[in-house]
């Protein structure tokens, strides 16, 4: 059972960056009738999203978030010994984007860099990997860079996904600290459900070809996409979330000997308002404790948890708050963690 | 039991259609779409404490078939 405890490691800073380019969902597409679009928008609660313009990558958003954080906290770059980039929309198939970012951020050649390829669970997974490496004592400061350009993954002609996804990038600084207590993580996977959210072609199992780029009608509703677009079976995902996430929450609460009432904030992956609302109701959580940014940024995959943290915590008194984080999605992969914010610095959200 | 189920079904998909009965093939309703499917799945979880697998749900055609599924899996 992947349940783990860390001691004396903390997030000491958090910054986020989104593209300026704003998409208004109600006017986004003329392919679908107005009535069904407003129904989708109302039910998913996604009114606006940010789309990276052509040429802008997830790593660009992360780069700007990282520079903002480094600047705000006056960090000596030579002290950053570890950089992990989590994303499923990297710059290249090779080399790893984390290494591209090492050079761009001007970090030393003795920085450990690697990428983690996960979706909506990736921020929590990434934290667990960095916490674990930090605990060895061999690293002074670590950067977790988490970025997505999910807007490019899905077909604008497939109503099941056309109105949901947006782009963003975040940077988290992680350090050891003797004043910090324990944090707890639960990490899970179920490959039997890999067809729930998937992009079939473009990897090495089903390589890119003229055929995989052809758009075709894929269902009785007339939705159109190619094999290189992502697809999602919303009903299956919904089922998965309402059955697995409450179970995982129970498991990590029992493991950490804590109770739901002890938390100041619950940061859930921002899937859509309907699913998140249902989860919140099922867990009987007070809505004041469950911040959301779904209406402004949509579903930004792994970025959605830290983006919600930055957009809801900036300017508030969040010191020493107990937080519960839970990410779930493509894989299927899901992860939860219990952390305290201590003296974490949250930078103002930036736009490029 | 049946009447209650019809009421819950109509509430879930936000319909006031009086023609909906146990024999209705719900996938043919104007109100039916992928969001309606989520609402029914949520209603089954909330009201009957049943989480139905997507593949199994796909095979159900009428309201009575859903109700049968509920009684077989209670």
mmCIF file of C-alpha atoms in Angstrom:
data_model
loop_
_atom_site.group_PDB
_atom_site.id
_atom_site.type_symbol
_atom_site.label_atom_id
_atom_site.label_comp_id
_atom_site.label_asym_id
_atom_site.label_seq_id
_atom_site.Cartn_x
_atom_site.Cartn_y
_atom_site.Cartn_z
ATOM 1 C CA UNK A 1 0.000 0.000 0.000
ATOM 2 C CA UNK A 2 1.564 3.277 -1.117
ATOM 3 C CA UNK A 3 1.023 5.272 2.078
ATOM 4 C CA UNK A 4 3.993 7.375 3.117
ATOM 5 C CA UNK A 5 5.020 9.845 5.796
ATOM 6 C CA UNK A 6 7.587 12.614 5.496
ATOM 7 C CA UNK A 7 9.013 14.768 8.234
ATOM 8 C CA UNK A 8 10.560 18.248 8.187
ATOM 9 C CA UNK A 9 9.915 19.046 4.508
ATOM 10 C CA UNK A 10 7.749 21.958 3.376
ATOM 11 C CA UNK A 11 6.551 23.963 0.403
ATOM 12 C CA UNK A 12 8.108 27.349 1.062
ATOM 13 C CA UNK A 13 6.719 29.131 -1.976
ATOM 14 C CA UNK A 14 4.114 28.821 -4.685
ATOM 15 C CA UNK A 15 3.600 30.859 -7.877
ATOM 16 C CA UNK A 16 1.403 30.423 -10.944
ATOM 17 C CA UNK A 17 1.229 31.790 -14.459
ATOM 18 C CA UNK A 18 -1.580 31.628 -17.026
ATOM 19 C CA UNK A 19 -1.753 32.875 -20.615
ATOM 20 C CA UNK A 20 -3.476 36.266 -21.069
ATOM 21 C CA UNK A 21 -5.508 34.837 -23.930
ATOM 22 C CA UNK A 22 -8.980 34.305 -22.427
ATOM 23 C CA UNK A 23 -11.605 32.024 -23.965
ATOM 24 C CA UNK A 24 -15.229 32.746 -23.070
ATOM 25 C CA UNK A 25 -17.005 29.406 -23.230
ATOM 26 C CA UNK A 26 -20.421 30.788 -24.155
ATOM 27 C CA UNK A 27 -18.932 32.308 -27.316
ATOM 28 C CA UNK A 28 -16.218 29.739 -27.911
ATOM 29 C CA UNK A 29 -17.784 27.681 -30.666
ATOM 30 C CA UNK A 30 -20.442 27.973 -33.309
ATOM 31 C CA UNK A 31 -20.386 24.233 -33.991
ATOM 32 C CA UNK A 32 -22.977 23.412 -31.340
ATOM 33 C CA UNK A 33 -26.369 24.946 -30.715
ATOM 34 C CA UNK A 34 -26.457 27.796 -28.175
ATOM 35 C CA UNK A 35 -28.821 26.001 -25.846
ATOM 36 C CA UNK A 36 -26.676 22.920 -25.394
ATOM 37 C CA UNK A 37 -23.572 25.079 -24.970
ATOM 38 C CA UNK A 38 -25.164 27.051 -22.138
ATOM 39 C CA UNK A 39 -26.287 23.806 -20.545
ATOM 40 C CA UNK A 40 -22.732 22.433 -20.692
ATOM 41 C CA UNK A 41 -21.311 25.703 -19.337
ATOM 42 C CA UNK A 42 -23.808 25.853 -16.503
ATOM 43 C CA UNK A 43 -23.378 22.248 -15.449
ATOM 44 C CA UNK A 44 -19.584 22.157 -15.699
ATOM 45 C CA UNK A 45 -19.322 25.635 -14.169
ATOM 46 C CA UNK A 46 -16.577 26.546 -16.638
ATOM 47 C CA UNK A 47 -17.173 30.070 -17.977
ATOM 48 C CA UNK A 48 -13.638 31.070 -18.911
ATOM 49 C CA UNK A 49 -10.413 29.359 -19.799
ATOM 50 C CA UNK A 50 -6.919 30.459 -20.780
ATOM 51 C CA UNK A 51 -5.395 29.167 -24.005
ATOM 52 C CA UNK A 52 -1.693 29.447 -24.700
ATOM 53 C CA UNK A 53 -1.230 31.147 -28.086
ATOM 54 C CA UNK A 54 0.662 29.319 -30.808
ATOM 55 C CA UNK A 55 4.307 28.825 -29.895
ATOM 56 C CA UNK A 56 3.742 29.045 -26.124
ATOM 57 C CA UNK A 57 4.424 25.845 -24.184
ATOM 58 C CA UNK A 58 3.671 24.573 -20.698
ATOM 59 C CA UNK A 59 7.345 25.091 -19.875
ATOM 60 C CA UNK A 60 7.068 28.798 -20.763
ATOM 61 C CA UNK A 61 4.296 29.224 -18.205
ATOM 62 C CA UNK A 62 6.370 27.323 -15.624
ATOM 63 C CA UNK A 63 9.466 29.373 -16.445
ATOM 64 C CA UNK A 64 7.654 32.641 -15.720
ATOM 65 C CA UNK A 65 6.081 31.237 -12.535
ATOM 66 C CA UNK A 66 9.527 30.053 -11.381
ATOM 67 C CA UNK A 67 11.185 33.420 -12.112
ATOM 68 C CA UNK A 68 8.403 35.196 -10.211
ATOM 69 C CA UNK A 69 8.886 32.915 -7.208
ATOM 70 C CA UNK A 70 12.691 33.197 -7.293
ATOM 71 C CA UNK A 71 12.351 36.966 -7.478
ATOM 72 C CA UNK A 72 9.716 37.283 -4.740
ATOM 73 C CA UNK A 73 11.643 35.065 -2.334
ATOM 74 C CA UNK A 74 15.042 36.403 -3.366
ATOM 75 C CA UNK A 75 16.342 32.888 -3.894
ATOM 76 C CA UNK A 76 19.965 32.252 -4.713
ATOM 77 C CA UNK A 77 19.665 30.095 -7.838
ATOM 78 C CA UNK A 78 22.895 28.266 -7.030
ATOM 79 C CA UNK A 79 21.099 26.669 -4.076
ATOM 80 C CA UNK A 80 18.554 24.896 -6.281
ATOM 81 C CA UNK A 81 19.768 21.308 -6.523
ATOM 82 C CA UNK A 82 16.691 19.583 -7.897
ATOM 83 C CA UNK A 83 14.173 20.462 -10.626
ATOM 84 C CA UNK A 84 11.244 18.186 -11.467
ATOM 85 C CA UNK A 85 8.885 19.023 -14.326
ATOM 86 C CA UNK A 86 5.484 17.313 -14.275
ATOM 87 C CA UNK A 87 3.395 17.449 -17.435
ATOM 88 C CA UNK A 88 1.867 15.476 -20.268
ATOM 89 C CA UNK A 89 2.448 18.322 -22.719
ATOM 90 C CA UNK A 90 6.268 18.611 -22.744
ATOM 91 C CA UNK A 91 8.309 20.708 -25.225
ATOM 92 C CA UNK A 92 9.836 17.715 -26.984
ATOM 93 C CA UNK A 93 9.656 13.939 -26.888
ATOM 94 C CA UNK A 94 13.319 14.222 -25.987
ATOM 95 C CA UNK A 95 15.176 15.658 -24.178
ATOM 96 C CA UNK A 96 13.239 16.014 -20.923
ATOM 97 C CA UNK A 97 11.750 19.506 -20.514
ATOM 98 C CA UNK A 98 13.178 19.799 -16.969
ATOM 99 C CA UNK A 99 16.649 19.931 -18.539
ATOM 100 C CA UNK A 100 15.579 22.621 -21.003
ATOM 101 C CA UNK A 101 14.299 24.566 -17.976
ATOM 102 C CA UNK A 102 17.552 24.066 -16.015
ATOM 103 C CA UNK A 103 19.433 25.963 -18.717
ATOM 104 C CA UNK A 104 16.739 28.579 -19.215
ATOM 105 C CA UNK A 105 16.480 29.353 -15.497
ATOM 106 C CA UNK A 106 20.274 29.549 -15.251
ATOM 107 C CA UNK A 107 20.586 26.729 -12.727
ATOM 108 C CA UNK A 108 23.866 24.997 -12.049
ATOM 109 C CA UNK A 109 25.004 21.925 -13.974
ATOM 110 C CA UNK A 110 24.936 19.976 -10.726
ATOM 111 C CA UNK A 111 21.123 20.240 -10.626
ATOM 112 C CA UNK A 112 19.249 16.917 -10.727
ATOM 113 C CA UNK A 113 16.525 17.163 -13.410
ATOM 114 C CA UNK A 114 13.854 14.792 -14.656
ATOM 115 C CA UNK A 115 10.257 14.795 -15.883
ATOM 116 C CA UNK A 116 7.260 12.931 -14.520
ATOM 117 C CA UNK A 117 4.554 11.978 -17.003
ATOM 118 C CA UNK A 118 1.220 11.988 -15.156
ATOM 119 C CA UNK A 119 -2.015 13.934 -15.509
ATOM 120 C CA UNK A 120 -4.390 15.230 -12.856
ATOM 121 C CA UNK A 121 -2.633 13.379 -10.019
ATOM 122 C CA UNK A 122 0.797 14.737 -10.975
ATOM 123 C CA UNK A 123 1.166 17.645 -8.546
ATOM 124 C CA UNK A 124 0.670 15.376 -5.532
ATOM 125 C CA UNK A 125 2.846 12.650 -7.066
ATOM 126 C CA UNK A 126 5.546 15.217 -7.864
ATOM 127 C CA UNK A 127 5.468 16.560 -4.306
ATOM 128 C CA UNK A 128 5.852 13.031 -2.921
ATOM 129 C CA UNK A 129 8.910 12.369 -5.103
ATOM 130 C CA UNK A 130 10.560 15.657 -4.140
ATOM 131 C CA UNK A 131 9.702 15.305 -0.430
ATOM 132 C CA UNK A 132 11.274 11.891 -0.496
ATOM 133 C CA UNK A 133 14.462 13.146 -2.166
ATOM 134 C CA UNK A 134 14.628 16.163 0.156
ATOM 135 C CA UNK A 135 14.456 13.935 3.188
ATOM 136 C CA UNK A 136 17.792 12.388 2.259
ATOM 137 C CA UNK A 137 19.363 15.734 3.156
ATOM 138 C CA UNK A 138 21.374 15.793 -0.069
ATOM 139 C CA UNK A 139 19.461 18.667 -1.647
ATOM 140 C CA UNK A 140 19.198 22.247 -0.461
ATOM 141 C CA UNK A 141 16.288 23.610 -2.508
ATOM 142 C CA UNK A 142 13.997 21.933 -5.038
ATOM 143 C CA UNK A 143 11.663 23.291 -7.697
ATOM 144 C CA UNK A 144 8.526 21.445 -8.711
ATOM 145 C CA UNK A 145 7.399 22.889 -12.057
ATOM 146 C CA UNK A 146 3.977 21.708 -13.168
ATOM 147 C CA UNK A 147 2.561 22.927 -16.488
ATOM 148 C CA UNK A 148 -0.053 21.934 -19.027
ATOM 149 C CA UNK A 149 -1.316 23.124 -22.384
ATOM 150 C CA UNK A 150 -4.349 20.843 -22.213
ATOM 151 C CA UNK A 151 -6.181 23.124 -24.667
ATOM 152 C CA UNK A 152 -4.179 21.488 -27.468
ATOM 153 C CA UNK A 153 -4.943 17.915 -26.467
ATOM 154 C CA UNK A 154 -8.667 17.775 -27.203
ATOM 155 C CA UNK A 155 -10.760 18.283 -30.326
ATOM 156 C CA UNK A 156 -12.815 21.481 -30.471
ATOM 157 C CA UNK A 157 -15.378 19.423 -32.413
ATOM 158 C CA UNK A 158 -15.941 16.889 -29.629
ATOM 159 C CA UNK A 159 -18.501 18.336 -27.241
ATOM 160 C CA UNK A 160 -17.514 15.861 -24.532
ATOM 161 C CA UNK A 161 -14.210 17.670 -24.066
ATOM 162 C CA UNK A 162 -14.332 20.904 -26.126
ATOM 163 C CA UNK A 163 -15.462 23.146 -23.250
ATOM 164 C CA UNK A 164 -13.449 21.774 -20.351
ATOM 165 C CA UNK A 165 -9.717 22.220 -20.604
ATOM 166 C CA UNK A 166 -7.357 25.150 -20.188
ATOM 167 C CA UNK A 167 -3.665 25.993 -19.794
ATOM 168 C CA UNK A 168 -1.451 27.053 -16.914
ATOM 169 C CA UNK A 169 1.874 26.567 -15.183
ATOM 170 C CA UNK A 170 3.023 26.646 -11.567
ATOM 171 C CA UNK A 171 6.238 26.611 -9.589
ATOM 172 C CA UNK A 172 6.628 25.303 -6.052
ATOM 173 C CA UNK A 173 9.758 25.701 -3.974
ATOM 174 C CA UNK A 174 10.421 22.844 -1.560
ATOM 175 C CA UNK A 175 12.870 22.896 1.319
ATOM 176 C CA UNK A 176 13.792 21.111 4.515
ATOM 177 C CA UNK A 177 12.847 22.831 7.735
ATOM 178 C CA UNK A 178 13.250 21.740 11.326
ATOM 179 C CA UNK A 179 10.145 23.658 12.385
ATOM 180 C CA UNK A 180 7.899 21.596 10.163
ATOM 181 C CA UNK A 181 5.966 18.502 11.205
ATOM 182 C CA UNK A 182 4.823 15.482 9.299
ATOM 183 C CA UNK A 183 3.072 15.230 5.963
ATOM 184 C CA UNK A 184 1.270 12.190 4.592
ATOM 185 C CA UNK A 185 0.737 10.870 1.069
ATOM 186 C CA UNK A 186 -1.384 8.187 -0.565
ATOM 187 C CA UNK A 187 -0.539 7.198 -4.156
ATOM 188 C CA UNK A 188 -2.709 4.935 -6.344
ATOM 189 C CA UNK A 189 -3.058 3.572 -9.890
ATOM 190 C CA UNK A 190 -5.488 1.447 -11.921
ATOM 191 C CA UNK A 191 -4.304 0.613 -15.432
ATOM 192 C CA UNK A 192 -7.411 -1.468 -16.154
ATOM 193 C CA UNK A 193 -9.217 1.858 -16.603
ATOM 194 C CA UNK A 194 -6.698 3.393 -19.022
ATOM 195 C CA UNK A 195 -9.381 3.707 -21.725
ATOM 196 C CA UNK A 196 -11.393 6.178 -19.627
ATOM 197 C CA UNK A 197 -9.166 9.105 -20.647
ATOM 198 C CA UNK A 198 -6.724 8.508 -23.438
ATOM 199 C CA UNK A 199 -4.983 9.774 -26.547
ATOM 200 C CA UNK A 200 -4.588 6.694 -28.757
ATOM 201 C CA UNK A 201 -2.011 7.736 -31.337
ATOM 202 C CA UNK A 202 1.252 9.637 -31.501
ATOM 203 C CA UNK A 203 3.329 7.454 -29.185
ATOM 204 C CA UNK A 204 5.276 4.377 -30.184
ATOM 205 C CA UNK A 205 2.437 1.836 -29.832
ATOM 206 C CA UNK A 206 0.385 3.611 -32.490
ATOM 207 C CA UNK A 207 2.747 6.078 -34.183
ATOM 208 C CA UNK A 208 1.773 9.313 -35.856
ATOM 209 C CA UNK A 209 0.751 8.928 -39.506
ATOM 210 C CA UNK A 210 -1.445 10.591 -42.103
ATOM 211 C CA UNK A 211 -4.187 8.216 -40.948
ATOM 212 C CA UNK A 212 -3.961 9.193 -37.248
ATOM 213 C CA UNK A 213 -4.349 12.878 -38.136
ATOM 214 C CA UNK A 214 -7.607 12.346 -40.033
ATOM 215 C CA UNK A 215 -10.664 13.695 -38.274
ATOM 216 C CA UNK A 216 -13.651 11.365 -38.090
ATOM 217 C CA UNK A 217 -17.089 11.152 -36.534
ATOM 218 C CA UNK A 218 -16.683 8.991 -33.449
ATOM 219 C CA UNK A 219 -20.165 8.547 -31.962
ATOM 220 C CA UNK A 220 -23.912 8.798 -32.478
ATOM 221 C CA UNK A 221 -23.846 12.444 -31.328
ATOM 222 C CA UNK A 222 -21.670 13.449 -34.296
ATOM 223 C CA UNK A 223 -18.598 14.329 -32.250
ATOM 224 C CA UNK A 224 -15.471 14.641 -34.381
ATOM 225 C CA UNK A 225 -11.838 14.000 -33.489
ATOM 226 C CA UNK A 226 -8.685 12.295 -34.728
ATOM 227 C CA UNK A 227 -6.685 9.489 -33.100
ATOM 228 C CA UNK A 228 -4.219 12.140 -31.947
ATOM 229 C CA UNK A 229 -6.844 13.957 -29.928
ATOM 230 C CA UNK A 230 -7.541 12.967 -26.362
ATOM 231 C CA UNK A 231 -10.918 11.501 -25.468
ATOM 232 C CA UNK A 232 -12.737 11.032 -22.238
ATOM 233 C CA UNK A 233 -15.635 8.921 -21.141
ATOM 234 C CA UNK A 234 -17.178 11.296 -18.630
ATOM 235 C CA UNK A 235 -19.667 8.848 -17.100
ATOM 236 C CA UNK A 236 -16.938 6.285 -16.378
ATOM 237 C CA UNK A 237 -14.653 8.946 -14.931
ATOM 238 C CA UNK A 238 -17.462 10.272 -12.750
ATOM 239 C CA UNK A 239 -18.172 6.773 -11.437
ATOM 240 C CA UNK A 240 -14.529 6.207 -10.780
ATOM 241 C CA UNK A 241 -14.179 9.450 -8.840
ATOM 242 C CA UNK A 242 -17.256 9.030 -6.659
ATOM 243 C CA UNK A 243 -16.266 5.498 -5.707
ATOM 244 C CA UNK A 244 -12.455 5.723 -5.386
ATOM 245 C CA UNK A 245 -11.790 9.205 -4.021
ATOM 246 C CA UNK A 246 -13.895 8.953 -0.837
ATOM 247 C CA UNK A 247 -12.240 5.547 -0.196
ATOM 248 C CA UNK A 248 -8.773 7.018 -0.628
ATOM 249 C CA UNK A 249 -9.636 9.897 1.668
ATOM 250 C CA UNK A 250 -10.767 7.448 4.368
ATOM 251 C CA UNK A 251 -7.572 5.472 3.930
ATOM 252 C CA UNK A 252 -5.201 8.434 4.301
ATOM 253 C CA UNK A 253 -7.216 9.850 7.228
ATOM 254 C CA UNK A 254 -6.924 6.524 9.069
ATOM 255 C CA UNK A 255 -3.227 6.262 8.213
ATOM 256 C CA UNK A 256 -2.453 9.786 9.414
ATOM 257 C CA UNK A 257 -4.838 9.520 12.397
ATOM 258 C CA UNK A 258 -6.616 12.686 11.361
ATOM 259 C CA UNK A 259 -10.214 13.680 10.732
ATOM 260 C CA UNK A 260 -11.900 15.750 8.051
ATOM 261 C CA UNK A 261 -12.816 18.457 10.612
ATOM 262 C CA UNK A 262 -9.133 19.216 11.240
ATOM 263 C CA UNK A 263 -8.556 20.676 7.793
ATOM 264 C CA UNK A 264 -8.778 24.342 6.914
ATOM 265 C CA UNK A 265 -8.764 23.762 3.163
ATOM 266 C CA UNK A 266 -9.488 20.991 0.699
ATOM 267 C CA UNK A 267 -7.849 21.482 -2.667
ATOM 268 C CA UNK A 268 -9.326 19.060 -5.146
ATOM 269 C CA UNK A 269 -8.390 18.597 -8.760
ATOM 270 C CA UNK A 270 -10.709 20.980 -10.639
ATOM 271 C CA UNK A 271 -12.478 18.555 -12.982
ATOM 272 C CA UNK A 272 -15.813 20.318 -13.391
ATOM 273 C CA UNK A 273 -18.262 21.974 -11.028
ATOM 274 C CA UNK A 274 -20.732 19.129 -11.233
ATOM 275 C CA UNK A 275 -18.269 16.427 -10.208
ATOM 276 C CA UNK A 276 -16.488 18.554 -7.607
ATOM 277 C CA UNK A 277 -19.805 19.684 -6.158
ATOM 278 C CA UNK A 278 -20.963 16.109 -5.897
ATOM 279 C CA UNK A 279 -17.730 15.042 -4.199
ATOM 280 C CA UNK A 280 -17.987 17.910 -1.741
ATOM 281 C CA UNK A 281 -21.580 16.991 -0.909
ATOM 282 C CA UNK A 282 -20.776 13.301 -0.556
ATOM 283 C CA UNK A 283 -17.946 14.089 1.858
ATOM 284 C CA UNK A 284 -20.175 16.635 3.661
ATOM 285 C CA UNK A 285 -17.580 19.398 3.375
ATOM 286 C CA UNK A 286 -18.273 23.022 4.141
ATOM 287 C CA UNK A 287 -18.008 24.929 0.837
ATOM 288 C CA UNK A 288 -15.948 27.702 2.514
ATOM 289 C CA UNK A 289 -13.210 25.134 2.977
ATOM 290 C CA UNK A 290 -13.194 23.974 -0.634
ATOM 291 C CA UNK A 291 -11.713 26.716 -2.823
ATOM 292 C CA UNK A 292 -12.273 26.523 -6.549
ATOM 293 C CA UNK A 293 -11.078 28.258 -9.703
ATOM 294 C CA UNK A 294 -12.930 26.102 -12.223
ATOM 295 C CA UNK A 295 -15.134 28.968 -13.457
ATOM 296 C CA UNK A 296 -12.135 31.082 -14.501
ATOM 297 C CA UNK A 297 -9.552 28.553 -15.671
ATOM 298 C CA UNK A 298 -11.418 25.318 -16.430
ATOM 299 C CA UNK A 299 -9.736 21.965 -15.985
ATOM 300 C CA UNK A 300 -5.967 22.472 -16.233
ATOM 301 C CA UNK A 301 -5.114 18.848 -15.351
ATOM 302 C CA UNK A 302 -2.280 18.592 -12.800
ATOM 303 C CA UNK A 303 -1.978 22.383 -12.601
ATOM 304 C CA UNK A 304 -5.486 22.772 -11.207
ATOM 305 C CA UNK A 305 -4.649 22.033 -7.537
ATOM 306 C CA UNK A 306 -1.729 24.491 -7.171
ATOM 307 C CA UNK A 307 -3.506 27.039 -9.424
ATOM 308 C CA UNK A 308 -6.491 26.886 -7.053
ATOM 309 C CA UNK A 309 -4.101 27.349 -4.128
ATOM 310 C CA UNK A 310 -2.448 30.417 -5.659
ATOM 311 C CA UNK A 311 -5.677 32.029 -6.858
ATOM 312 C CA UNK A 312 -7.545 31.462 -3.593
ATOM 313 C CA UNK A 313 -4.748 31.975 -1.014
ATOM 314 C CA UNK A 314 -2.924 35.029 -2.362
ATOM 315 C CA UNK A 315 -3.410 37.958 -0.024
ATOM 316 C CA UNK A 316 -5.158 35.870 2.652
ATOM 317 C CA UNK A 317 -3.903 34.710 6.002
ATOM 318 C CA UNK A 318 -3.092 31.112 5.228
ATOM 319 C CA UNK A 319 -0.135 30.598 7.579
ATOM 320 C CA UNK A 320 -0.106 27.254 9.379
ATOM 321 C CA UNK A 321 -3.272 26.113 7.642
ATOM 322 C CA UNK A 322 -3.856 22.393 7.371
ATOM 323 C CA UNK A 323 -4.503 21.353 3.810
ATOM 324 C CA UNK A 324 -5.848 18.270 2.158
ATOM 325 C CA UNK A 325 -4.926 17.849 -1.528
ATOM 326 C CA UNK A 326 -6.434 15.268 -3.846
ATOM 327 C CA UNK A 327 -5.793 14.784 -7.563
ATOM 328 C CA UNK A 328 -7.430 12.173 -9.784
ATOM 329 C CA UNK A 329 -7.647 11.433 -13.483
ATOM 330 C CA UNK A 330 -5.940 10.010 -16.548
ATOM 331 C CA UNK A 331 -4.286 6.630 -15.937
ATOM 332 C CA UNK A 332 -6.353 6.155 -13.944
ATOM 333 C CA UNK A 333 -4.056 7.652 -11.355
ATOM 334 C CA UNK A 334 -5.017 9.270 -8.060
ATOM 335 C CA UNK A 335 -3.149 10.680 -5.100
ATOM 336 C CA UNK A 336 -3.928 12.554 -1.894
ATOM 337 C CA UNK A 337 -1.760 14.323 0.619
ATOM 338 C CA UNK A 338 -1.970 16.086 3.931
ATOM 339 C CA UNK A 339 0.337 19.079 4.316
ATOM 340 C CA UNK A 340 0.594 22.157 6.489
ATOM 341 C CA UNK A 341 1.300 25.494 4.790
ATOM 342 C CA UNK A 342 3.436 26.846 7.682
ATOM 343 C CA UNK A 343 5.124 29.991 6.427
ATOM 344 C CA UNK A 344 4.601 29.267 2.701
ATOM 345 C CA UNK A 345 4.823 32.330 0.457
ATOM 346 C CA UNK A 346 2.127 32.589 -2.209
ATOM 347 C CA UNK A 347 2.942 34.931 -5.089
ATOM 348 C CA UNK A 348 0.381 36.919 -7.021
ATOM 349 C CA UNK A 349 -0.905 35.102 -10.116
ATOM 350 C CA UNK A 350 0.838 36.341 -13.262
ATOM 351 C CA UNK A 351 -0.299 36.448 -16.884
ATOM 352 C CA UNK A 352 1.828 36.367 -20.017
ATOM 353 C CA UNK B 1 -41.186 1.888 -5.502
ATOM 354 C CA UNK B 2 -41.723 2.374 -9.248
ATOM 355 C CA UNK B 3 -43.447 5.727 -8.823
ATOM 356 C CA UNK B 4 -40.705 6.953 -6.530
ATOM 357 C CA UNK B 5 -38.086 5.832 -9.030
ATOM 358 C CA UNK B 6 -39.805 7.642 -11.909
ATOM 359 C CA UNK B 7 -39.938 10.824 -9.813
ATOM 360 C CA UNK B 8 -36.251 10.571 -8.896
ATOM 361 C CA UNK B 9 -35.361 9.842 -12.504
ATOM 362 C CA UNK B 10 -37.261 12.903 -13.769
ATOM 363 C CA UNK B 11 -35.755 15.125 -11.077
ATOM 364 C CA UNK B 12 -32.259 13.933 -11.942
ATOM 365 C CA UNK B 13 -32.553 14.763 -15.625
ATOM 366 C CA UNK B 14 -34.565 17.904 -14.883
ATOM 367 C CA UNK B 15 -37.633 16.803 -16.864
ATOM 368 C CA UNK B 16 -41.335 17.461 -16.459
ATOM 369 C CA UNK B 17 -42.303 14.998 -19.175
ATOM 370 C CA UNK B 18 -45.457 13.151 -17.968
ATOM 371 C CA UNK B 19 -44.990 10.479 -20.604
ATOM 372 C CA UNK B 20 -41.972 9.001 -18.807
ATOM 373 C CA UNK B 21 -42.882 5.534 -17.539
ATOM 374 C CA UNK B 22 -41.048 2.374 -16.511
ATOM 375 C CA UNK B 23 -41.035 1.285 -20.174
ATOM 376 C CA UNK B 24 -39.516 4.508 -21.499
ATOM 377 C CA UNK B 25 -36.350 3.972 -23.501
ATOM 378 C CA UNK B 26 -34.579 6.838 -21.795
ATOM 379 C CA UNK B 27 -31.728 7.141 -24.288
ATOM 380 C CA UNK B 28 -34.296 8.240 -26.877
ATOM 381 C CA UNK B 29 -35.572 11.153 -24.758
ATOM 382 C CA UNK B 30 -34.874 14.689 -25.952
ATOM 383 C CA UNK B 31 -33.536 15.442 -22.478
ATOM 384 C CA UNK B 32 -30.972 12.633 -22.699
ATOM 385 C CA UNK B 33 -27.271 13.423 -23.125
ATOM 386 C CA UNK B 34 -23.970 12.578 -21.476
ATOM 387 C CA UNK B 35 -24.646 15.074 -18.661
ATOM 388 C CA UNK B 36 -28.003 13.388 -17.981
ATOM 389 C CA UNK B 37 -26.134 10.093 -17.667
ATOM 390 C CA UNK B 38 -23.943 11.616 -14.930
ATOM 391 C CA UNK B 39 -27.034 12.828 -13.098
ATOM 392 C CA UNK B 40 -28.576 9.349 -13.132
ATOM 393 C CA UNK B 41 -25.340 7.770 -11.904
ATOM 394 C CA UNK B 42 -25.197 10.359 -9.103
ATOM 395 C CA UNK B 43 -28.862 9.729 -8.227
ATOM 396 C CA UNK B 44 -28.278 5.961 -7.978
ATOM 397 C CA UNK B 45 -25.329 6.560 -5.663
ATOM 398 C CA UNK B 46 -27.192 9.063 -3.527
ATOM 399 C CA UNK B 47 -30.615 7.418 -3.304
ATOM 400 C CA UNK B 48 -29.783 3.714 -3.605
ATOM 401 C CA UNK B 49 -26.121 3.614 -2.542
ATOM 402 C CA UNK B 50 -25.181 1.876 -5.783
ATOM 403 C CA UNK B 51 -22.225 2.814 -7.946
ATOM 404 C CA UNK B 52 -22.903 1.415 -11.380
ATOM 405 C CA UNK B 53 -20.076 0.556 -13.733
ATOM 406 C CA UNK B 54 -20.130 2.565 -16.990
ATOM 407 C CA UNK B 55 -20.164 -0.564 -19.169
ATOM 408 C CA UNK B 56 -23.108 -2.019 -17.293
ATOM 409 C CA UNK B 57 -25.002 1.253 -17.429
ATOM 410 C CA UNK B 58 -24.510 1.378 -21.209
ATOM 411 C CA UNK B 59 -26.484 -1.867 -21.523
ATOM 412 C CA UNK B 60 -29.563 -0.578 -19.700
ATOM 413 C CA UNK B 61 -32.299 0.727 -22.010
ATOM 414 C CA UNK B 62 -35.433 1.358 -19.958
ATOM 415 C CA UNK B 63 -36.288 2.646 -16.494
ATOM 416 C CA UNK B 64 -37.405 -0.859 -15.426
ATOM 417 C CA UNK B 65 -34.023 -2.224 -16.420
ATOM 418 C CA UNK B 66 -32.347 0.332 -14.141
ATOM 419 C CA UNK B 67 -34.704 -0.550 -11.299
ATOM 420 C CA UNK B 68 -34.018 -4.269 -11.840
ATOM 421 C CA UNK B 69 -30.322 -3.541 -11.702
ATOM 422 C CA UNK B 70 -30.848 -1.748 -8.391
ATOM 423 C CA UNK B 71 -32.777 -4.653 -6.833
ATOM 424 C CA UNK B 72 -30.268 -7.228 -8.091
ATOM 425 C CA UNK B 73 -27.332 -5.272 -6.699
ATOM 426 C CA UNK B 74 -28.746 -4.000 -3.434
#
